Every structure is written in structure tokens, then in C-alpha cells.
Tab-separated table of C-alpha atoms in Angstrom:
chain	number	residue	atom	x	y	z
A	12	MET	CA	-21.014	-8.951	-15.132
A	13	ARG	CA	-19.696	-8.212	-11.422
A	14	PHE	CA	-17.029	-11.278	-11.985
A	15	PHE	CA	-16.110	-10.663	-14.934
A	16	GLU	CA	-15.195	-7.001	-14.175
A	17	PHE	CA	-13.825	-8.498	-11.119
A	18	LEU	CA	-11.488	-10.717	-13.492
A	19	GLY	CA	-10.952	-7.836	-15.502
A	20	LYS	CA	-9.705	-5.399	-12.990
A	21	TYR	CA	-8.110	-9.346	-11.346
A	22	TYR	CA	-5.525	-9.926	-14.697
A	23	ILE	CA	-4.776	-5.967	-14.793
A	24	LEU	CA	-3.888	-6.173	-11.098
A	25	MET	CA	-1.582	-9.207	-11.638
A	26	THR	CA	0.135	-8.031	-14.951
A	27	LYS	CA	1.408	-5.094	-12.173
A	28	VAL	CA	2.114	-7.340	-9.540
A	29	PHE	CA	4.449	-9.640	-11.465
A	30	SER	CA	6.491	-6.465	-13.340
A	31	LYS	CA	9.885	-6.479	-13.575
A	32	PRO	CA	10.755	-5.275	-9.999
A	33	GLU	CA	12.557	-1.864	-9.145
A	34	LYS	CA	16.045	-3.362	-7.390
A	35	ILE	CA	16.125	-7.058	-6.416
A	36	LYS	CA	17.594	-6.185	-3.656
A	37	ILE	CA	15.005	-4.209	-2.052
A	38	TYR	CA	12.143	-7.036	-3.052
A	39	ARG	CA	14.477	-10.155	-1.622
A	40	LYS	CA	13.793	-8.104	1.655
A	41	ARG	CA	10.741	-7.498	1.479
A	42	ILE	CA	10.379	-11.138	1.351
A	43	LEU	CA	12.214	-11.943	4.295
A	44	PHE	CA	10.135	-10.097	5.942
A	45	GLU	CA	6.679	-11.371	4.611
A	46	VAL	CA	8.150	-14.942	5.655
A	47	GLU	CA	8.385	-13.905	9.410
A	48	ALA	CA	5.486	-11.726	8.974
A	49	LEU	CA	2.892	-14.300	7.500
A	50	GLY	CA	4.396	-17.532	7.389
A	51	PHE	CA	6.895	-17.685	10.328
A	52	ASN	CA	3.889	-16.574	12.409
A	53	SER	CA	1.596	-18.884	11.449
A	54	ILE	CA	3.002	-21.825	12.267
A	55	GLY	CA	1.860	-21.315	15.835
A	56	ILE	CA	-1.923	-21.843	14.798
A	57	ALA	CA	-0.976	-24.053	11.894
A	58	ALA	CA	0.143	-26.549	14.750
A	59	ILE	CA	-2.674	-26.412	17.538
A	60	ILE	CA	-4.674	-27.332	15.044
A	61	SER	CA	-2.992	-29.761	13.514
A	62	ILE	CA	-2.000	-31.392	16.675
A	63	PHE	CA	-5.661	-31.544	17.491
A	64	MET	CA	-7.297	-32.633	14.085
A	65	GLY	CA	-5.111	-35.635	14.121
A	66	ALA	CA	-5.502	-36.640	17.923
A	67	VAL	CA	-9.111	-36.294	16.438
A	68	VAL	CA	-8.903	-38.052	13.315
A	69	THR	CA	-6.976	-40.905	14.946
A	70	LEU	CA	-10.182	-40.659	17.459
A	71	GLN	CA	-12.534	-41.098	14.926
A	72	MET	CA	-11.161	-43.276	13.237
A	73	SER	CA	-11.072	-46.223	15.986
A	74	ILE	CA	-13.899	-45.604	17.155
A	75	ASN	CA	-16.050	-46.044	13.183
A	76	LEU	CA	-13.100	-48.882	12.063
A	77	GLU	CA	-14.527	-50.435	15.942
A	78	SER	CA	-14.578	-54.226	14.012
A	79	PRO	CA	-12.807	-58.120	14.729
A	80	PHE	CA	-12.734	-57.402	11.032
A	81	ILE	CA	-10.638	-54.363	10.078
A	82	PRO	CA	-7.255	-54.284	11.490
A	83	GLN	CA	-5.884	-51.493	14.039
A	84	VAL	CA	-3.147	-50.268	11.648
A	85	LEU	CA	-5.509	-48.925	9.409
A	86	ILE	CA	-6.377	-46.016	12.175
A	87	GLY	CA	-2.672	-45.546	11.837
A	88	TYR	CA	-2.597	-45.262	8.255
A	89	ALA	CA	-5.752	-43.049	7.924
A	90	THR	CA	-5.197	-40.320	9.504
A	91	ARG	CA	-1.434	-40.359	7.414
A	92	GLU	CA	-3.869	-39.866	5.121
A	93	VAL	CA	-6.489	-37.668	5.899
A	94	MET	CA	-2.959	-35.105	7.208
A	95	ILE	CA	-1.071	-35.568	4.066
A	96	MET	CA	-4.166	-35.701	1.401
A	97	GLU	CA	-6.848	-33.214	2.988
A	98	PHE	CA	-6.355	-31.326	6.116
A	99	SER	CA	-2.873	-30.151	5.946
A	100	SER	CA	-2.737	-28.170	2.726
A	101	THR	CA	-6.468	-27.833	1.906
A	102	VAL	CA	-7.763	-27.289	5.514
A	103	VAL	CA	-4.959	-25.058	6.793
A	104	ALA	CA	-5.109	-23.142	4.173
A	105	LEU	CA	-8.773	-21.944	4.773
A	106	ILE	CA	-7.605	-21.306	8.019
A	107	LEU	CA	-4.468	-19.169	6.796
A	108	ALA	CA	-7.368	-17.877	4.230
A	109	GLY	CA	-8.670	-16.325	6.858
A	110	LYS	CA	-5.653	-15.181	9.351
A	111	VAL	CA	-3.141	-14.168	6.457
A	112	GLY	CA	-5.702	-13.171	3.892
A	113	SER	CA	-7.648	-10.677	6.516
A	114	ASN	CA	-4.039	-9.553	7.114
A	115	ILE	CA	-2.879	-8.801	3.727
A	116	ALA	CA	-6.201	-7.403	2.426
A	117	SER	CA	-6.462	-4.971	5.433
A	118	GLU	CA	-2.520	-4.012	5.281
A	119	ILE	CA	-2.764	-3.138	2.203
A	120	GLY	CA	-6.292	-1.788	1.934
A	121	THR	CA	-5.022	1.148	5.283
A	122	MET	CA	-1.895	1.865	2.977
A	123	ARG	CA	-5.065	2.792	0.318
A	124	ILE	CA	-7.393	5.157	2.583
A	125	THR	CA	-4.196	7.344	4.311
A	126	GLU	CA	-2.285	7.967	1.207
A	127	GLN	CA	0.276	5.853	1.137
A	128	ILE	CA	0.474	3.458	-1.512
A	129	ASP	CA	-0.150	6.850	-3.795
A	130	ALA	CA	2.885	8.470	-2.314
A	131	LEU	CA	5.016	4.954	-3.800
A	132	GLU	CA	3.541	5.862	-6.979
A	133	ILE	CA	4.373	9.744	-6.934
A	134	MET	CA	7.876	8.076	-6.080
A	135	GLY	CA	7.712	6.057	-9.318
A	136	VAL	CA	6.918	2.682	-7.075
A	137	ASN	CA	5.252	-0.048	-9.179
A	138	SER	CA	3.294	-0.344	-5.827
A	139	ALA	CA	1.525	-3.247	-6.890
A	140	GLY	CA	4.594	-5.479	-7.083
A	141	TYR	CA	6.346	-3.348	-4.694
A	142	LEU	CA	3.142	-4.226	-2.003
A	143	ILE	CA	2.162	-7.695	-3.455
A	144	LEU	CA	4.902	-9.510	-5.128
A	145	PRO	CA	6.532	-9.779	-2.289
A	146	LYS	CA	3.429	-11.757	-0.361
A	147	ILE	CA	3.063	-13.698	-2.795
A	148	ILE	CA	6.967	-15.242	-3.181
A	149	ALA	CA	6.964	-15.814	1.030
A	150	THR	CA	4.221	-17.592	1.323
A	151	VAL	CA	4.382	-19.844	-2.216
A	152	LEU	CA	8.006	-20.183	-0.718
A	153	PHE	CA	7.136	-20.645	3.060
A	154	PHE	CA	2.904	-22.410	3.274
A	155	PRO	CA	4.900	-25.559	1.913
A	156	PHE	CA	6.964	-26.025	4.847
A	157	LEU	CA	3.994	-25.472	7.161
A	158	THR	CA	2.030	-28.645	5.476
A	159	ILE	CA	4.675	-30.819	6.133
A	160	LEU	CA	5.170	-29.711	9.573
A	161	SER	CA	1.436	-29.659	9.594
A	162	ILE	CA	1.234	-33.283	8.209
A	163	GLY	CA	4.163	-34.431	11.376
A	164	ILE	CA	2.096	-32.486	14.026
A	165	GLY	CA	-1.311	-33.961	12.799
A	166	CYS	CA	0.771	-37.649	13.128
A	167	ALA	CA	1.988	-36.887	16.010
A	168	GLY	CA	-1.572	-35.950	18.131
A	169	GLY	CA	-2.582	-39.320	17.553
A	170	TYR	CA	0.197	-41.111	18.480
A	171	PHE	CA	-0.544	-38.946	21.555
A	172	VAL	CA	-3.903	-40.044	21.262
A	173	ALA	CA	-2.856	-43.583	21.095
A	174	MET	CA	0.116	-43.251	23.611
A	175	PHE	CA	-2.759	-41.672	26.366
A	176	THR	CA	-6.014	-43.168	26.119
A	177	GLY	CA	-5.192	-46.324	25.726
A	178	ILE	CA	-7.964	-47.034	22.326
A	179	MET	CA	-4.930	-48.652	20.627
A	180	ASN	CA	-1.512	-49.785	20.964
A	181	PRO	CA	1.086	-46.883	19.988
A	182	ASP	CA	3.173	-49.276	18.292
A	183	THR	CA	0.361	-50.535	15.501
A	184	TYR	CA	-0.251	-46.733	15.154
A	185	ILE	CA	3.194	-45.963	13.767
A	186	ASP	CA	3.292	-49.131	11.207
A	187	GLY	CA	-0.168	-47.939	10.224
A	188	LEU	CA	2.062	-44.648	9.550
A	189	LYS	CA	4.631	-46.167	7.550
A	190	MET	CA	2.294	-48.925	5.931
A	191	ASP	CA	2.159	-48.327	1.873
A	192	PHE	CA	3.709	-44.271	2.305
A	193	LYS	CA	3.299	-42.975	-0.969
A	194	PRO	CA	5.522	-40.453	-1.695
A	195	PHE	CA	3.704	-38.738	-4.509
A	196	SER	CA	1.112	-38.377	-2.253
A	197	ILE	CA	3.350	-35.812	-0.302
A	198	THR	CA	3.803	-34.105	-4.311
A	199	TYR	CA	0.209	-33.581	-4.109
A	200	SER	CA	-0.096	-31.662	-0.887
A	201	LEU	CA	2.453	-29.298	-1.867
A	202	ILE	CA	1.692	-28.494	-5.020
A	203	LYS	CA	-1.378	-28.187	-3.816
A	204	THR	CA	-0.067	-25.373	-0.583
A	205	ALA	CA	1.917	-23.785	-3.371
A	206	VAL	CA	-1.438	-23.374	-5.449
A	207	PHE	CA	-3.471	-21.786	-2.474
A	208	ALA	CA	-0.224	-19.958	-0.721
A	209	ALA	CA	-0.987	-17.507	-4.322
A	210	ILE	CA	-4.753	-17.508	-4.509
A	211	ILE	CA	-5.040	-16.206	-0.830
A	212	THR	CA	-2.051	-13.465	-1.040
A	213	SER	CA	-2.921	-12.748	-4.970
A	214	ILE	CA	-6.974	-12.200	-4.009
A	215	SER	CA	-6.169	-10.796	-0.522
A	216	GLY	CA	-3.403	-8.093	-2.407
A	217	PHE	CA	-6.085	-7.111	-5.436
A	218	TYR	CA	-9.639	-6.488	-2.233
A	219	GLY	CA	-6.749	-4.025	0.019
A	220	TYR	CA	-5.200	-3.084	-3.594
A	221	TYR	CA	-8.588	-1.552	-4.395
A	222	ALA	CA	-9.596	-0.751	-0.751
A	223	LYS	CA	-11.489	2.648	-1.088
A	224	GLY	CA	-13.391	5.277	1.915
A	225	ASN	CA	-12.767	4.415	4.937
A	226	SER	CA	-12.303	2.092	8.024
A	227	LEU	CA	-15.633	0.545	7.338
A	228	GLU	CA	-14.476	-0.212	3.924
A	229	VAL	CA	-10.723	-1.578	4.598
A	230	GLY	CA	-13.010	-4.166	7.469
A	231	LYS	CA	-15.764	-4.888	4.064
A	232	ALA	CA	-12.589	-5.779	1.780
A	233	SER	CA	-11.510	-8.146	4.594
A	234	THR	CA	-13.843	-9.878	4.863
A	235	LYS	CA	-14.691	-10.166	0.790
A	236	ALA	CA	-10.598	-11.221	0.922
A	237	VAL	CA	-11.629	-14.415	2.728
A	238	VAL	CA	-14.462	-15.624	1.730
A	239	VAL	CA	-13.510	-15.108	-1.627
A	240	SER	CA	-9.957	-16.555	-1.099
A	241	SER	CA	-11.501	-19.632	0.947
A	242	ILE	CA	-14.125	-20.210	-2.136
A	243	THR	CA	-11.411	-20.063	-4.177
A	244	ILE	CA	-9.507	-22.123	-2.719
A	245	LEU	CA	-12.061	-25.430	-2.713
A	246	ILE	CA	-12.806	-24.825	-6.616
A	247	PHE	CA	-9.072	-25.707	-7.327
A	248	ASN	CA	-8.870	-28.058	-4.788
A	249	LEU	CA	-11.325	-30.277	-7.187
A	250	ILE	CA	-9.865	-28.870	-9.868
A	251	ILE	CA	-6.240	-29.880	-8.977
A	252	THR	CA	-7.173	-33.339	-6.924
A	253	GLN	CA	-8.930	-34.015	-10.422
A	254	LEU	CA	-5.630	-32.978	-12.928
A	255	ILE	CA	-3.440	-34.653	-10.657
A	256	LEU	CA	-5.035	-37.995	-8.741
A	257	ILE	CA	-7.473	-38.479	-11.692
A	258	GLY	CA	-5.754	-37.262	-14.594
B	1	MET	CA	7.717	25.578	-14.252
B	2	ILE	CA	4.075	23.714	-14.746
B	3	ARG	CA	2.093	24.947	-16.536
B	4	THR	CA	-1.533	23.429	-17.317
B	5	GLU	CA	-4.017	24.469	-20.165
B	6	ASN	CA	-7.502	23.973	-20.400
B	7	LEU	CA	-7.225	21.349	-17.419
B	8	VAL	CA	-10.676	19.964	-17.432
B	9	LYS	CA	-11.805	16.892	-15.204
B	10	SER	CA	-15.063	15.416	-14.316
B	11	PHE	CA	-16.189	12.462	-12.462
B	12	ASN	CA	-19.173	10.197	-14.218
B	13	ASP	CA	-20.375	13.402	-15.804
B	14	ARG	CA	-19.510	16.187	-13.137
B	15	ILE	CA	-17.395	18.461	-13.983
B	16	VAL	CA	-14.888	19.135	-11.193
B	17	LEU	CA	-12.371	21.355	-13.280
B	18	ASN	CA	-13.333	23.465	-15.779
B	19	ASN	CA	-11.012	24.987	-18.344
B	20	ILE	CA	-8.422	25.725	-15.954
B	21	THR	CA	-5.345	27.586	-17.073
B	22	THR	CA	-2.796	28.886	-15.447
B	23	VAL	CA	1.285	28.582	-14.644
B	24	PHE	CA	2.901	27.640	-11.173
B	25	GLU	CA	6.601	29.336	-11.413
B	26	GLN	CA	9.732	27.814	-10.302
B	27	GLY	CA	11.589	28.723	-6.906
B	28	LYS	CA	7.987	30.040	-5.851
B	29	THR	CA	5.654	28.962	-3.503
B	30	ASN	CA	2.351	28.680	-5.699
B	31	LEU	CA	-0.857	28.327	-3.564
B	32	ILE	CA	-4.328	26.450	-4.692
B	33	ILE	CA	-7.216	28.079	-2.293
B	34	GLY	CA	-10.174	27.601	-2.232
B	35	GLN	CA	-13.562	26.293	-0.168
B	36	SER	CA	-13.343	22.095	0.690
B	37	GLY	CA	-15.659	20.603	-2.428
B	38	SER	CA	-14.020	23.146	-4.436
B	39	GLY	CA	-11.953	20.632	-6.234
B	40	LYS	CA	-8.164	21.788	-5.104
B	41	THR	CA	-7.364	18.947	-3.660
B	42	VAL	CA	-9.016	17.337	-7.866
B	43	LEU	CA	-6.432	19.540	-9.530
B	44	LEU	CA	-2.916	18.847	-7.058
B	45	LYS	CA	-4.333	14.781	-7.745
B	46	SER	CA	-4.023	15.943	-11.640
B	47	LEU	CA	-1.163	17.814	-11.786
B	48	VAL	CA	0.710	14.463	-10.368
B	49	GLY	CA	-0.806	11.937	-12.417
B	50	LEU	CA	-2.852	10.418	-9.767
B	51	HIS	CA	-6.153	11.364	-11.671
B	52	PRO	CA	-5.733	11.124	-15.144
B	53	ILE	CA	-7.214	13.932	-16.457
B	54	ASP	CA	-10.040	14.291	-19.210
B	55	SER	CA	-8.679	16.828	-21.692
B	56	GLY	CA	-6.370	19.754	-21.944
B	57	SER	CA	-2.384	20.079	-21.583
B	58	ILE	CA	-0.314	19.886	-18.034
B	59	TYR	CA	3.776	20.832	-18.728
B	60	TYR	CA	6.619	19.892	-17.060
B	61	ASP	CA	9.001	22.540	-17.965
B	62	ASP	CA	8.831	21.813	-21.854
B	63	VAL	CA	8.038	18.459	-21.106
B	64	CYS	CA	3.883	17.332	-22.032
B	65	PHE	CA	2.532	15.539	-18.584
B	66	SER	CA	-0.372	14.578	-19.580
B	67	ASP	CA	0.917	12.882	-23.307
B	68	LEU	CA	3.660	10.950	-21.645
B	69	ASN	CA	3.644	7.446	-21.218
B	70	PHE	CA	4.264	5.042	-18.570
B	71	LYS	CA	8.589	4.464	-18.862
B	72	ASP	CA	8.828	8.331	-19.456
B	73	LEU	CA	5.739	9.117	-17.332
B	74	LYS	CA	7.950	6.650	-14.188
B	75	ARG	CA	11.493	8.967	-15.334
B	76	ILE	CA	10.032	12.132	-14.277
B	77	ARG	CA	8.308	11.004	-11.370
B	78	LYS	CA	11.944	10.426	-10.152
B	79	ASP	CA	11.650	14.476	-10.044
B	80	ILE	CA	8.219	15.118	-8.371
B	81	GLY	CA	8.294	15.351	-4.438
B	82	MET	CA	4.941	14.901	-2.698
B	83	ILE	CA	3.543	15.971	1.283
B	84	PHE	CA	0.129	14.498	1.991
B	85	GLN	CA	-2.642	15.608	4.241
B	86	GLY	CA	-0.999	12.486	6.994
B	87	GLY	CA	2.122	12.455	5.837
B	88	ALA	CA	1.689	8.879	4.131
B	89	LEU	CA	4.708	7.798	5.124
B	90	LEU	CA	4.915	3.886	5.560
B	91	ASP	CA	3.216	2.252	8.988
B	92	SER	CA	5.820	-0.774	9.536
B	93	SER	CA	9.027	1.428	8.357
B	94	THR	CA	10.967	3.380	10.740
B	95	VAL	CA	12.356	7.516	9.925
B	96	GLU	CA	14.659	6.048	8.831
B	97	ASP	CA	13.999	3.853	5.796
B	98	ASN	CA	10.340	5.954	5.261
B	99	VAL	CA	13.181	8.374	4.242
B	100	LYS	CA	15.801	6.496	2.456
B	101	LEU	CA	13.110	4.312	0.339
B	102	PRO	CA	13.593	7.123	-2.885
B	103	LEU	CA	16.948	5.793	-2.584
B	104	ASP	CA	16.945	2.284	-2.083
B	105	LEU	CA	14.889	1.984	-4.922
B	106	PHE	CA	16.521	4.529	-7.717
B	107	THR	CA	19.948	5.436	-6.812
B	108	ASN	CA	23.334	3.208	-6.673
B	109	GLN	CA	24.768	4.745	-3.951
B	110	THR	CA	26.231	1.905	-0.976
B	111	GLU	CA	24.215	2.084	2.769
B	112	GLU	CA	26.789	4.322	3.511
B	113	GLU	CA	25.816	7.243	1.379
B	114	LYS	CA	22.458	7.084	1.844
B	115	LEU	CA	22.572	7.039	5.683
B	116	GLU	CA	24.245	10.318	5.197
B	117	ARG	CA	21.739	11.741	2.622
B	118	VAL	CA	19.219	10.835	4.993
B	119	ASN	CA	20.603	12.372	7.730
B	120	PHE	CA	20.792	15.329	5.801
B	121	CYS	CA	17.634	15.596	4.812
B	122	LEU	CA	16.639	14.939	8.598
B	123	ASN	CA	18.583	17.263	10.070
B	124	ARG	CA	17.393	19.507	6.914
B	125	VAL	CA	13.746	19.468	8.555
B	126	GLU	CA	15.726	19.791	12.410
B	127	LEU	CA	14.538	16.378	13.190
B	128	LEU	CA	16.787	14.666	14.897
B	129	ASN	CA	17.177	11.390	16.646
B	130	ALA	CA	14.018	10.063	15.753
B	131	ASN	CA	15.741	7.591	12.699
B	132	GLN	CA	14.930	4.706	14.613
B	133	ARG	CA	11.417	5.424	15.689
B	134	TYR	CA	7.797	4.370	13.496
B	135	PRO	CA	5.803	6.561	12.560
B	136	ALA	CA	2.977	5.868	15.304
B	137	GLU	CA	5.483	6.818	17.489
B	138	ILE	CA	5.800	10.685	16.421
B	139	SER	CA	3.999	13.757	16.207
B	140	GLY	CA	2.314	15.181	13.634
B	141	GLY	CA	4.653	17.666	13.530
B	142	MET	CA	6.879	15.739	13.175
B	143	VAL	CA	5.172	13.265	10.710
B	144	LYS	CA	5.176	16.498	8.393
B	145	ARG	CA	8.975	16.709	8.608
B	146	VAL	CA	10.106	12.951	8.262
B	147	ALA	CA	7.252	13.816	4.914
B	148	ILE	CA	9.404	17.089	3.544
B	149	ALA	CA	12.850	15.268	4.643
B	150	ARG	CA	11.489	12.169	1.800
B	151	ALA	CA	10.344	14.356	-0.444
B	152	ILE	CA	13.207	16.504	-1.371
B	153	VAL	CA	16.003	13.034	-0.524
B	154	LEU	CA	15.614	12.537	-3.888
B	155	ASN	CA	16.437	16.879	-4.587
B	156	PRO	CA	12.959	16.667	-6.641
B	157	LYS	CA	12.342	19.645	-9.103
B	158	TYR	CA	8.833	19.880	-8.541
B	159	LEU	CA	6.994	19.536	-5.210
B	160	PHE	CA	3.545	19.198	-4.108
B	161	CYS	CA	2.562	18.950	-0.805
B	162	ASP	CA	-1.813	18.705	0.316
B	163	GLU	CA	-2.249	20.442	3.129
B	164	PRO	CA	0.675	20.393	4.695
B	165	ASN	CA	-0.822	22.409	8.184
B	166	SER	CA	-3.808	20.339	8.235
B	167	GLY	CA	-4.119	18.815	12.145
B	168	LEU	CA	-1.049	21.423	13.355
B	169	ASP	CA	-1.053	23.833	15.780
B	170	PRO	CA	-0.248	28.121	14.321
B	171	VAL	CA	3.480	27.741	15.581
B	172	THR	CA	3.810	24.216	13.858
B	173	SER	CA	2.153	25.258	10.718
B	174	CYS	CA	4.601	28.528	10.475
B	175	VAL	CA	7.419	26.563	10.744
B	176	ILE	CA	6.175	23.805	7.949
B	177	ASP	CA	5.298	26.443	6.105
B	178	ASN	CA	8.669	28.342	5.949
B	179	LEU	CA	10.604	25.612	6.295
B	180	ILE	CA	8.478	24.546	2.760
B	181	LYS	CA	9.480	28.144	1.215
B	182	GLU	CA	12.931	28.210	2.393
B	183	ILE	CA	13.628	24.663	0.789
B	184	THR	CA	11.626	26.223	-2.471
B	185	GLN	CA	14.058	28.327	-2.440
B	186	GLU	CA	17.454	27.007	-1.356
B	187	TYR	CA	16.810	24.336	-4.557
B	188	GLN	CA	14.765	26.106	-6.238
B	189	ILE	CA	11.806	23.782	-6.718
B	190	THR	CA	8.536	24.729	-8.584
B	191	THR	CA	6.095	24.321	-4.960
B	192	ILE	CA	2.622	23.958	-5.499
B	193	ILE	CA	0.570	23.815	-2.707
B	194	ASN	CA	-2.885	22.755	-1.680
B	195	THR	CA	-4.657	24.822	1.903
B	196	HIS	CA	-7.155	26.534	2.680
B	197	ASP	CA	-4.926	28.119	5.987
B	198	MET	CA	-4.915	32.455	5.172
B	199	ASN	CA	-2.064	32.699	7.173
B	200	SER	CA	0.288	30.433	4.979
B	201	VAL	CA	-1.747	31.998	2.331
B	202	MET	CA	0.030	35.618	3.789
B	203	GLU	CA	2.956	34.084	4.537
B	204	ILE	CA	4.622	32.515	1.936
B	205	GLY	CA	1.948	32.498	-0.675
B	206	ASP	CA	4.485	33.918	-3.398
B	207	LYS	CA	1.525	32.815	-5.778
B	208	ILE	CA	-2.180	32.041	-5.328
B	209	VAL	CA	-4.882	30.187	-7.544
B	210	TYR	CA	-7.816	30.182	-5.948
B	211	ILE	CA	-10.768	27.705	-7.262
B	212	HIS	CA	-14.359	28.167	-7.015
B	213	LYS	CA	-16.746	25.605	-8.355
B	214	GLY	CA	-14.264	23.751	-10.174
B	215	ASN	CA	-13.367	26.889	-12.319
B	216	LYS	CA	-10.258	29.917	-11.740
B	217	TRP	CA	-11.772	32.422	-9.779
B	218	TRP	CA	-8.707	34.321	-9.465
B	219	GLU	CA	-4.607	34.798	-9.091
B	220	GLY	CA	-2.097	36.940	-7.774
B	221	SER	CA	0.159	37.472	-4.858
B	222	ASN	CA	-0.245	37.745	-1.568
B	223	ASP	CA	-0.156	41.767	-1.630
B	224	ASP	CA	-2.895	41.480	-4.233
B	225	ILE	CA	-5.129	39.827	-2.280
B	226	LEU	CA	-5.474	42.932	0.169
B	227	ARG	CA	-6.460	44.988	-2.280
B	228	SER	CA	-8.708	42.367	-4.581
B	229	ASP	CA	-12.228	43.275	-5.238
B	230	ASN	CA	-13.216	40.085	-6.115
B	231	LYS	CA	-16.438	39.276	-3.986
B	232	GLU	CA	-16.123	35.437	-4.018
B	233	LEU	CA	-12.113	35.343	-3.141
B	234	ASN	CA	-12.884	38.346	-0.408
B	235	GLU	CA	-15.643	36.273	1.302
B	236	PHE	CA	-13.483	33.593	1.205
B	237	VAL	CA	-10.238	34.862	2.117
B	238	PHE	CA	-11.353	37.589	4.834
B	239	ALA	CA	-14.784	35.254	5.778
B	240	SER	CA	-14.024	35.891	9.901
B	241	ALA	CA	-15.210	39.633	10.909
B	242	MET	CA	-11.044	39.564	12.978
B	243	ALA	CA	-9.393	39.208	9.200
B	244	LYS	CA	-12.412	41.889	7.593
B	245	ARG	CA	-10.426	44.140	10.612
B	246	ALA	CA	-7.174	43.336	9.485
B	247	LYS	CA	-7.787	44.201	5.529
B	248	LEU	CA	-9.276	47.850	6.504
B	249	ALA	CA	-6.197	48.518	8.544
B	250	THR	CA	-3.810	47.234	6.616
B	251	LEU	CA	-6.001	48.700	3.888
């Protein structure tokens, strides 16, 4: 029953979010602000995680594929595929659900309990659209760049491991990265990222917008936003993979 | 002028406002007073449409506010200014941007015209050299002034204030009270203030509505209060020994 109540309230909020903006110019300004706040400020964490994950994946592959019958070039290939197909889209999205999702829920939740949202409503502003739509647009546009960055940095992490640990020839690793490359994999990864970005911002915005009470409740709303966003990302990962790769 | 007729509001079958019928007059500071939990904040929020009412009517001049559809409601909201208890300034925007926001959203003025209007309103509330500061960087009294500046920037016809003096020292409270009264008279606004500050009641209460347990218990002016024999009103207004002595001395 509560699930259907959630769906109903989420749908009503989204109709408000996607209704016609009061002034496009103001929204454009806010989108740029959110690109910086939610996108640029997430580059650091995405980069750090990606370089270490790329390095670890390369190490694991080299340990597990240590056989005279398996060519070493497959290590670079496997690292690239892991980064493109799952890590840089799904795992980075899960991490961003924690960072960006909690940020959005707590920001909007605090605005709710300090009557800032009421103030916007009194002014005649569509508060849901004004606060949530720029965040959705900013993340849907910017997170795919984070994914591309994450793929590049992850592959570079593997290269550094190959170079500094001597587990394999770095040139062989590069050959593996280039081997049997399908550009559609990138498209698949970017589609997933855009969907995950919309999920993170809309669900977190939802929990923040309907927060009530005090700071304790804002904290709870923030936690719920992260948990629900993460679970929804995993479910949609399965659905999108089924639709795009298996069809 | 704002008028309510038989206004009823309940939460989960608990009636919070019971048949409130009253008139808030234009160009006057109308005060809603009452004990904590009496329903005065609910009344104020019902008047601005933040709480949908169960039954009855709210009229803004001749327009039935409670019957308006979303589009018309949006139009009339541009005539409403509201000062919230905590100021409710947008934390991520500067003082200037907070005051400019309604102009950005609802006018086609140039940036220079908007800045001129913002500076005029900030000067009006005697807040100088704070344009680029954030709400967290200014005092409580300054936050209230910015909130007043934002509320009047679109020249509203109706001004609502939810406990504008809460958390302020007596001197700053007087300054804020006088500012609201001056603005009300200067622009002939219908101002409704929700308060339990007795200084405000005595200083600026052109019309006072006393709410007791969700009912309109008494109404009159600040002069009438001194002569009223309403038991609950007297217990509320003259709760302190000093206030009782002041009343006796006046009579």
C-alpha cells in the first residue's frame, strides 16, 4: 500500500517538476549552477574511485587469468569491458547516489523545514520545478561526461599497474584495450548513466521535498533517498541491460 | 481588504479553526493573537493558501481566494508578500539575489532596473552594504529586514507576517514593528501579523483578532483591549504582574 502511495506522490511531484517553467532564463542559470555543484564537484570522487578500481581489476584479472593458454592481451580487454559495461555507469552511479543524492535530499529537506519552499510557493513560484528540474537536467547532461572520464581514468589505472608492478607488458595491456572494441558499448553505458542520473535526482528531490518535522527527519529523508535510489538503480540496470543488450 | 466567512480547518478530525468570520482592513496593521496552539499560525497559513481549508470562504477584496483555480491563484500570489518566522531566505543566494528573485521570475525589467528596485527596497528597510552577503552571514534582525524587502519588492497588496519579532531583542522588535506599520500605511497594504508579542499589540495593533482554542474570541483595536472585560483575553494579554499594573494605571 505504501509503495503505491509513494508512486502516486512521486508521479504528482514529477508532473509539477516537468510543468512549464516560469522563466527559461532563470532555469538556465540554475542549471549551470547545478552542473557545478552536482557535476564538477563529483569529478574528484569519480576519478579517485575509477583509478583504483581500474588498477584492482587489472591486478585481479592478471592473477585469475595466469595460464599459458590465455593470452595476456585479454587482461586489458577485460578491464576495458568491466569499466565500460558496469563500473563506470552502475557503480559510479551508486557512489553518486550516496554523494549527490544525500546532498539533494538534505538541501531540499532543509529548505522545506525552514519554510523556504513555502516562501517560494507564496511568491507564486512552482517550487518543485524551480528546485528539482535544474538538478535533473544538470545531472542527466553532466553525468555521462563523468562516465567517459571514469572509463578513461579506470583504464589508465590498469596501465599504471601494468607499468609499475611488472605483472604484464604495458604495451600488451594497451593492445588489449584496443581489442575488439564495439562503440555501441559506450552508447549503452551512457544511456544507463543518463537514466541513473534522473533516478538519483528525482528520488532524492522527492524525499527532500516531502520532508517534514525537524533536522532528524531531514537526516532520515536523506538516508531513505540514498537507499531507494540505489535499489532503483540496480533494478533499472537489469531492465536496461535486458532491453538494450538482449532485446 | 481580506475577509473570512465561517472558515473551518481541521487536521485528522481535530478542528483547529472553528467558524472564523472576520475582516482584515486595508492600510491597517491587523494582528492575530492567541496562545501557542490556539490556531493562529494555521489561520495565517490558511489565509495564504498554504493550508487548504475544509469549509467557509476567504475573500481578497472581491475575489473569492478559496475558490480560485491553480492559474488564478498563481496570478493573485504576485500580490502577496509574506514574512516568515525565520525569514525563509534562500540560503544559497545572496541578500541581493533573494530580494531580486521575484523580479527575475515575474517581471521583464532590465538588470539595471531590477538592481535599482532591489536597492530601493533594501534602503527602505535601512539595510545598507549587505547586498553580497549570505543569510548565514547576517544577524537575525537583518534577516527579517531582508525578508521584508523581498516581501515588498513586487509592491504587494497583501502582506502577511508570521511572528516577525520572534527571536529579536525589544529594540530591534520595535524597529521591525514600526517598519511594517510605515510600509502598510505608505503603500496602503492589507497587513496581517501573527504575533504574541504584547509590545506589538499595544504599539501597532490597529485591529486585533484574538483566537482562543480555534475560535474567534474577541476583536477590536489596541485601545479597546485596555477596556475589555473578556476574561480569556485579559488573562492572555495581561498575563504578567507588570502588565496588570499597567492596565490598572491606565484605567
